[in-house]
PDB file of C-alpha atoms in Angstrom:
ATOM      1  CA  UNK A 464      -4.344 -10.965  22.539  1.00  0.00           C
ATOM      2  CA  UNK A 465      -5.376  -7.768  20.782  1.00  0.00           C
ATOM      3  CA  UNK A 466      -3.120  -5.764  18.682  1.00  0.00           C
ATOM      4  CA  UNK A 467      -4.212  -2.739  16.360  1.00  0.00           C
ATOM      5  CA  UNK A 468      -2.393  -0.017  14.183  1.00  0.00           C
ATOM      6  CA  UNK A 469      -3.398   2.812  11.993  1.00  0.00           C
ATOM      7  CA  UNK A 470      -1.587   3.999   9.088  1.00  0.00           C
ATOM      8  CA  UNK A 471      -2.296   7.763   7.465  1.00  0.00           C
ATOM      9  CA  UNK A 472      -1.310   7.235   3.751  1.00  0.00           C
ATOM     10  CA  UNK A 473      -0.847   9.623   0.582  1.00  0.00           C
ATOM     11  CA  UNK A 474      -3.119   8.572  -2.436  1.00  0.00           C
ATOM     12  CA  UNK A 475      -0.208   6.755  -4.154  1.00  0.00           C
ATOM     13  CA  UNK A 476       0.155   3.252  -5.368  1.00  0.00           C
ATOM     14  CA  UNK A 477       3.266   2.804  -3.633  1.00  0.00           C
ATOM     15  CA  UNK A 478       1.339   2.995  -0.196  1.00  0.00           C
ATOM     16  CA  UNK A 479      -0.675   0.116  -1.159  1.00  0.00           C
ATOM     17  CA  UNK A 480       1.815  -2.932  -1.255  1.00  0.00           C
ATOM     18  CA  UNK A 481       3.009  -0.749   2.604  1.00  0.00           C
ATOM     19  CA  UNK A 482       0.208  -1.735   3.917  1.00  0.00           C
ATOM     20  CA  UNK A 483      -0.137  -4.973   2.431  1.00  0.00           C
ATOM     21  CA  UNK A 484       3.147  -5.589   4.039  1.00  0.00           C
ATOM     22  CA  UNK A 485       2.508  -4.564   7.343  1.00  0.00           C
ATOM     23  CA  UNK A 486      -0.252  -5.952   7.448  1.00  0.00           C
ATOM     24  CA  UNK A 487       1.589  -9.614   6.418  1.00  0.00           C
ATOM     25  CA  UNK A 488       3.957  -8.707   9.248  1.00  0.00           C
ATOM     26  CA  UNK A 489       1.313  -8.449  11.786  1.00  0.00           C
ATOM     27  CA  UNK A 490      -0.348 -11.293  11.112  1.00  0.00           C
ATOM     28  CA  UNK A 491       3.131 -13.800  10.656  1.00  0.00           C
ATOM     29  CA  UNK A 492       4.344 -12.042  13.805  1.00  0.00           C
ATOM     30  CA  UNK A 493       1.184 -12.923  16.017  1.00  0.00           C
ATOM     31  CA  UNK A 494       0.612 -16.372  14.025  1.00  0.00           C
ATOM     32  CA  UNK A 495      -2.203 -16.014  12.063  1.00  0.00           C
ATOM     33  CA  UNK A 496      -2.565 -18.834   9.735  1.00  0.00           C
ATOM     34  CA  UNK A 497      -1.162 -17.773   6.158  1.00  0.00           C
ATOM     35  CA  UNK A 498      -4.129 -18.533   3.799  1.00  0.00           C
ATOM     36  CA  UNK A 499      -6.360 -16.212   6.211  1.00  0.00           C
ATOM     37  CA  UNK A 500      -3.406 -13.833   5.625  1.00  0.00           C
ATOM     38  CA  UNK A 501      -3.651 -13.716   2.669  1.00  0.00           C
ATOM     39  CA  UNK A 502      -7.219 -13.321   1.951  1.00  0.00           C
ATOM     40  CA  UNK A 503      -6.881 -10.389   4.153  1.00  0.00           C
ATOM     41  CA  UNK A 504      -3.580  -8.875   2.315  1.00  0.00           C
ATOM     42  CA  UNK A 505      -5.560  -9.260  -0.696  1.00  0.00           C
ATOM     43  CA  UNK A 506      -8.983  -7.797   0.161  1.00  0.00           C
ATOM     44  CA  UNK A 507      -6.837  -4.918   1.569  1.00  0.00           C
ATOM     45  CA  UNK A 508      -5.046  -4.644  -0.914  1.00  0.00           C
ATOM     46  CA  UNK A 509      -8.321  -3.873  -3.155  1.00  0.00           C
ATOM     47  CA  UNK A 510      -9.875  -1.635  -0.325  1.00  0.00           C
ATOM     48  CA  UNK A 511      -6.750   0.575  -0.427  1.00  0.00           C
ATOM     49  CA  UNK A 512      -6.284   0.767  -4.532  1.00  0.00           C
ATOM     50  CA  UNK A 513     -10.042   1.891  -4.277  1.00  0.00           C
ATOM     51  CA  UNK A 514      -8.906   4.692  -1.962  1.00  0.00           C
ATOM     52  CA  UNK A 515      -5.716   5.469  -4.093  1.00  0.00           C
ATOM     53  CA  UNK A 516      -7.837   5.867  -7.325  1.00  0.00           C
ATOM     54  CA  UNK A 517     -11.224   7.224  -6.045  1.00  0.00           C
ATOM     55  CA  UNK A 518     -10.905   8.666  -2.940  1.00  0.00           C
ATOM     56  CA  UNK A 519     -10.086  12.238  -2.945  1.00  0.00           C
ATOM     57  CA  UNK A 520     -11.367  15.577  -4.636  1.00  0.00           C
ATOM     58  CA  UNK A 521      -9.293  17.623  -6.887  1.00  0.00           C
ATOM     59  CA  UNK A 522     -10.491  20.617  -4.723  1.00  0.00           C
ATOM     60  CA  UNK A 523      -9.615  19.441  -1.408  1.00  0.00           C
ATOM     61  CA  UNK A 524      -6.012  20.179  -1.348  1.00  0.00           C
ATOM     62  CA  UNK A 525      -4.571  18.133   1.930  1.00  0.00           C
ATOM     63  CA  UNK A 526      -7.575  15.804   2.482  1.00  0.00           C
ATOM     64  CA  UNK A 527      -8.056  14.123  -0.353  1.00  0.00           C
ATOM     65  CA  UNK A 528      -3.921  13.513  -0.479  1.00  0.00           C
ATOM     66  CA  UNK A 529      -4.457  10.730   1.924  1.00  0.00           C
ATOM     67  CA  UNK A 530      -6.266   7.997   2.976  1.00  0.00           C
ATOM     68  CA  UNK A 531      -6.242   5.863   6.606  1.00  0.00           C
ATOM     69  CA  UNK A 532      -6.211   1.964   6.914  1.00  0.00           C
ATOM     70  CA  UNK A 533      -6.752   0.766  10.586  1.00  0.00           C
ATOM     71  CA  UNK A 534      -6.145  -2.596  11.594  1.00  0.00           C
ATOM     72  CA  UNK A 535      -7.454  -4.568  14.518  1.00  0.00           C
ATOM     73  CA  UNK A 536      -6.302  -8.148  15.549  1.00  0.00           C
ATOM     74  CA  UNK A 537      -8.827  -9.028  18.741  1.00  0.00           C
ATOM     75  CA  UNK A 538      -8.766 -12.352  20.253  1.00  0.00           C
ATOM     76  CA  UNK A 539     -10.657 -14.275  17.539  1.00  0.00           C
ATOM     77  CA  UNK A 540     -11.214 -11.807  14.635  1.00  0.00           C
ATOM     78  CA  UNK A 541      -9.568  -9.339  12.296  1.00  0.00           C
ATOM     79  CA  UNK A 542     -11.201  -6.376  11.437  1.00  0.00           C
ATOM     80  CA  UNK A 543     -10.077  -4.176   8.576  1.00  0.00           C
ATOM     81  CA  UNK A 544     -10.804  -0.622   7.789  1.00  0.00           C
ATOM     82  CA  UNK A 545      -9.945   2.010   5.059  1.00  0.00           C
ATOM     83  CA  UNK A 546     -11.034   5.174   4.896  1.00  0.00           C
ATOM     84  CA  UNK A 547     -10.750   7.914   2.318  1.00  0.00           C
ATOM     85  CA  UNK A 548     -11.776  11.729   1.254  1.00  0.00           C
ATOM     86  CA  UNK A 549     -13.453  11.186  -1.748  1.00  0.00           C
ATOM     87  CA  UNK A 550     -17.212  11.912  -3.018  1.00  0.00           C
ATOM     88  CA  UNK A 551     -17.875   8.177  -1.535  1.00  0.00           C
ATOM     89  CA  UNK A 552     -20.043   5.481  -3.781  1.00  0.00           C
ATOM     90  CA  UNK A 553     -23.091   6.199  -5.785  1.00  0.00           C
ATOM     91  CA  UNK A 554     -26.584   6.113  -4.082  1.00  0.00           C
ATOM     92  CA  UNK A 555     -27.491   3.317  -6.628  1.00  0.00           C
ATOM     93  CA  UNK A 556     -25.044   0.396  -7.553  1.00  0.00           C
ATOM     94  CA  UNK A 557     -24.261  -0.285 -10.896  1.00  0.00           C
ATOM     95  CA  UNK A 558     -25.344  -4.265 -12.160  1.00  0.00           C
ATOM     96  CA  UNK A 559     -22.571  -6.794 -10.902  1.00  0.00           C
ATOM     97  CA  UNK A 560     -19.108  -5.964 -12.211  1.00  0.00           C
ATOM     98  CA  UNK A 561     -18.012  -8.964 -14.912  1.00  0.00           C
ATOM     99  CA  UNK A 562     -15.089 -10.836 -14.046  1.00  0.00           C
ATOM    100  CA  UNK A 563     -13.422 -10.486 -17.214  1.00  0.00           C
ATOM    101  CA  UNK A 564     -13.879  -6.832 -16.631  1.00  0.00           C
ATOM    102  CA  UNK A 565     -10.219  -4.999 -16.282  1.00  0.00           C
ATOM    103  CA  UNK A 566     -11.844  -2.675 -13.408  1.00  0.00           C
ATOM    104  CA  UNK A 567     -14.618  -3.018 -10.673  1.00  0.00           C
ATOM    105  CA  UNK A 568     -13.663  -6.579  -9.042  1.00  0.00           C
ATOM    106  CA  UNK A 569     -12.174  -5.380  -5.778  1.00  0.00           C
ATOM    107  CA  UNK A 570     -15.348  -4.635  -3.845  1.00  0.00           C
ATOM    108  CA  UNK A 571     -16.692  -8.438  -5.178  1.00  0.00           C
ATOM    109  CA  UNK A 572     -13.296  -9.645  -4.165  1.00  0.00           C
ATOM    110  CA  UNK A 573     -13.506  -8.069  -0.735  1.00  0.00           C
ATOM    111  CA  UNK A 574     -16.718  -9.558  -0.206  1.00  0.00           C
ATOM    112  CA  UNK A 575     -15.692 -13.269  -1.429  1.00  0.00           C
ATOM    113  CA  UNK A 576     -12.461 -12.918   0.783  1.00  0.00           C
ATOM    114  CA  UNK A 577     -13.802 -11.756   4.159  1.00  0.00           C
ATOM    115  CA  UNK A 578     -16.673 -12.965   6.456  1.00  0.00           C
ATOM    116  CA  UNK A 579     -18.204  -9.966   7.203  1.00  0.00           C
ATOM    117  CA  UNK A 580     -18.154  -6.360   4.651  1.00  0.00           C
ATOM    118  CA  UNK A 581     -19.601  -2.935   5.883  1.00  0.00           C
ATOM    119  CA  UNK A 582     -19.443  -0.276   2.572  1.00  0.00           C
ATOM    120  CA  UNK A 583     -20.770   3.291   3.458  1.00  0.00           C
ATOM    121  CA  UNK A 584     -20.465   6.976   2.741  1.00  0.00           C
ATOM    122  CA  UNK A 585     -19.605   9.314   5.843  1.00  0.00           C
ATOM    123  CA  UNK A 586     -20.938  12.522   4.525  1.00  0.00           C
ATOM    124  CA  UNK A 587     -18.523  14.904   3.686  1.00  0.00           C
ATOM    125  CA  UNK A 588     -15.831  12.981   4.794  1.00  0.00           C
ATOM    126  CA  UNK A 589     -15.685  10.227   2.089  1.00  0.00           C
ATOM    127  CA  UNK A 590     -16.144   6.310   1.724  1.00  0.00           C
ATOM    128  CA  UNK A 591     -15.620   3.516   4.291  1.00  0.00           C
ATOM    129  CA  UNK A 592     -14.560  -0.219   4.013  1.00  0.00           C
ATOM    130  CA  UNK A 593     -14.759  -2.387   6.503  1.00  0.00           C
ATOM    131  CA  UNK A 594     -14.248  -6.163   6.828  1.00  0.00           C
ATOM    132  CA  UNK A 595     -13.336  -8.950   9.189  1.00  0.00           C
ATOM    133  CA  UNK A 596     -12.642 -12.611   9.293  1.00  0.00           C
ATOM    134  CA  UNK A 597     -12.808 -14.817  11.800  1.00  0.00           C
ATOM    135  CA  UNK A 598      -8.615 -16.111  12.496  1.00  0.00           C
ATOM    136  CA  UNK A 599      -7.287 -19.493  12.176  1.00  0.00           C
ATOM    137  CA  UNK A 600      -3.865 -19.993  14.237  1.00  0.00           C
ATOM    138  CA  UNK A 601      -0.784 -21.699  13.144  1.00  0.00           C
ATOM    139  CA  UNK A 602      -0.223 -24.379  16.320  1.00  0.00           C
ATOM    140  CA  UNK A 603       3.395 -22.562  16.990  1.00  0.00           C
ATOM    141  CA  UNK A 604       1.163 -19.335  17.288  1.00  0.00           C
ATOM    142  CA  UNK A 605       3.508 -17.069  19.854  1.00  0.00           C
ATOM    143  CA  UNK A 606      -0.007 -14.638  20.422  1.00  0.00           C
ATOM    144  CA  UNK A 607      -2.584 -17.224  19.730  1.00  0.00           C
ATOM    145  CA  UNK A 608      -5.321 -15.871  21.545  1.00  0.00           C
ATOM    146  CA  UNK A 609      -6.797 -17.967  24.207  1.00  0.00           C
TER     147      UNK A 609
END
């Protein structure tokens, strides 16, 4: 079984819980096992309020409006990606965010939540997150993959 979409959305935070949403759907629909949907709602969830908040350039008119989240459910694994316009992350990482801290957390979140994170800059073009986690199936699971 291998299903995938891609979604093209503005920099707002109503296009976060859309995707959230979706991606719920997808994973219900196919029979993912909820807690592993969850985690994944959640760390995209972060990965797409990082885009809304730091990924575009006040200069760059239609690009930096938008951001893309692409989604791939194949056979055994999920693999997440978002991908914005923005002046990407800093060459050197600040020290570890604190928890108690209000902003910061999602990227630690991300990392706790999935099996597998990829952060990088494509240059000119802005930041990329990507993540996967291996899928657990309910045992009703209509698209189980087998």
């Amino acid at each position: 079984m291998s299903i995938w979409w891609s979604l093209h959305l503005r920099r707002e935070a109503a296009s976060v819980p859309l995707a959230r949403r979706l991606l719920l759907g997808t994973m219900e629909t196919a029979g993912v096992d909820p807690d592993v949907s969850y985690d994944l709602s959640l760390a995209l969830s972060e990965a797409c309020a990082n885009a809304v908040e730091h990924g575009g350039e006040s200069g760059l008119p239609d690009s930096s409006a938008a951001y893309r989240v692409t989604a791939y459910l194949d056979g055994e694994k999920c693999r997440i990606e978002v991908t914005d316009s923005g002046p990407g992350f800093p060459p050197v990482r600040p020290r570890p965010t604190p928890m108690e801290a209000e902003n910061g957390r999602g990227l630690c979140l991300i990392r706790e939540l999935a099996d597998h994170v990829q952060i990088g800059n494509k240059p000119g073009r802005g930041a990329v997150v990507s993540f996967d986690k291996i899928l657990k199936w309910r045992k009703d699971a209509p698209l189980m993959a087998v």
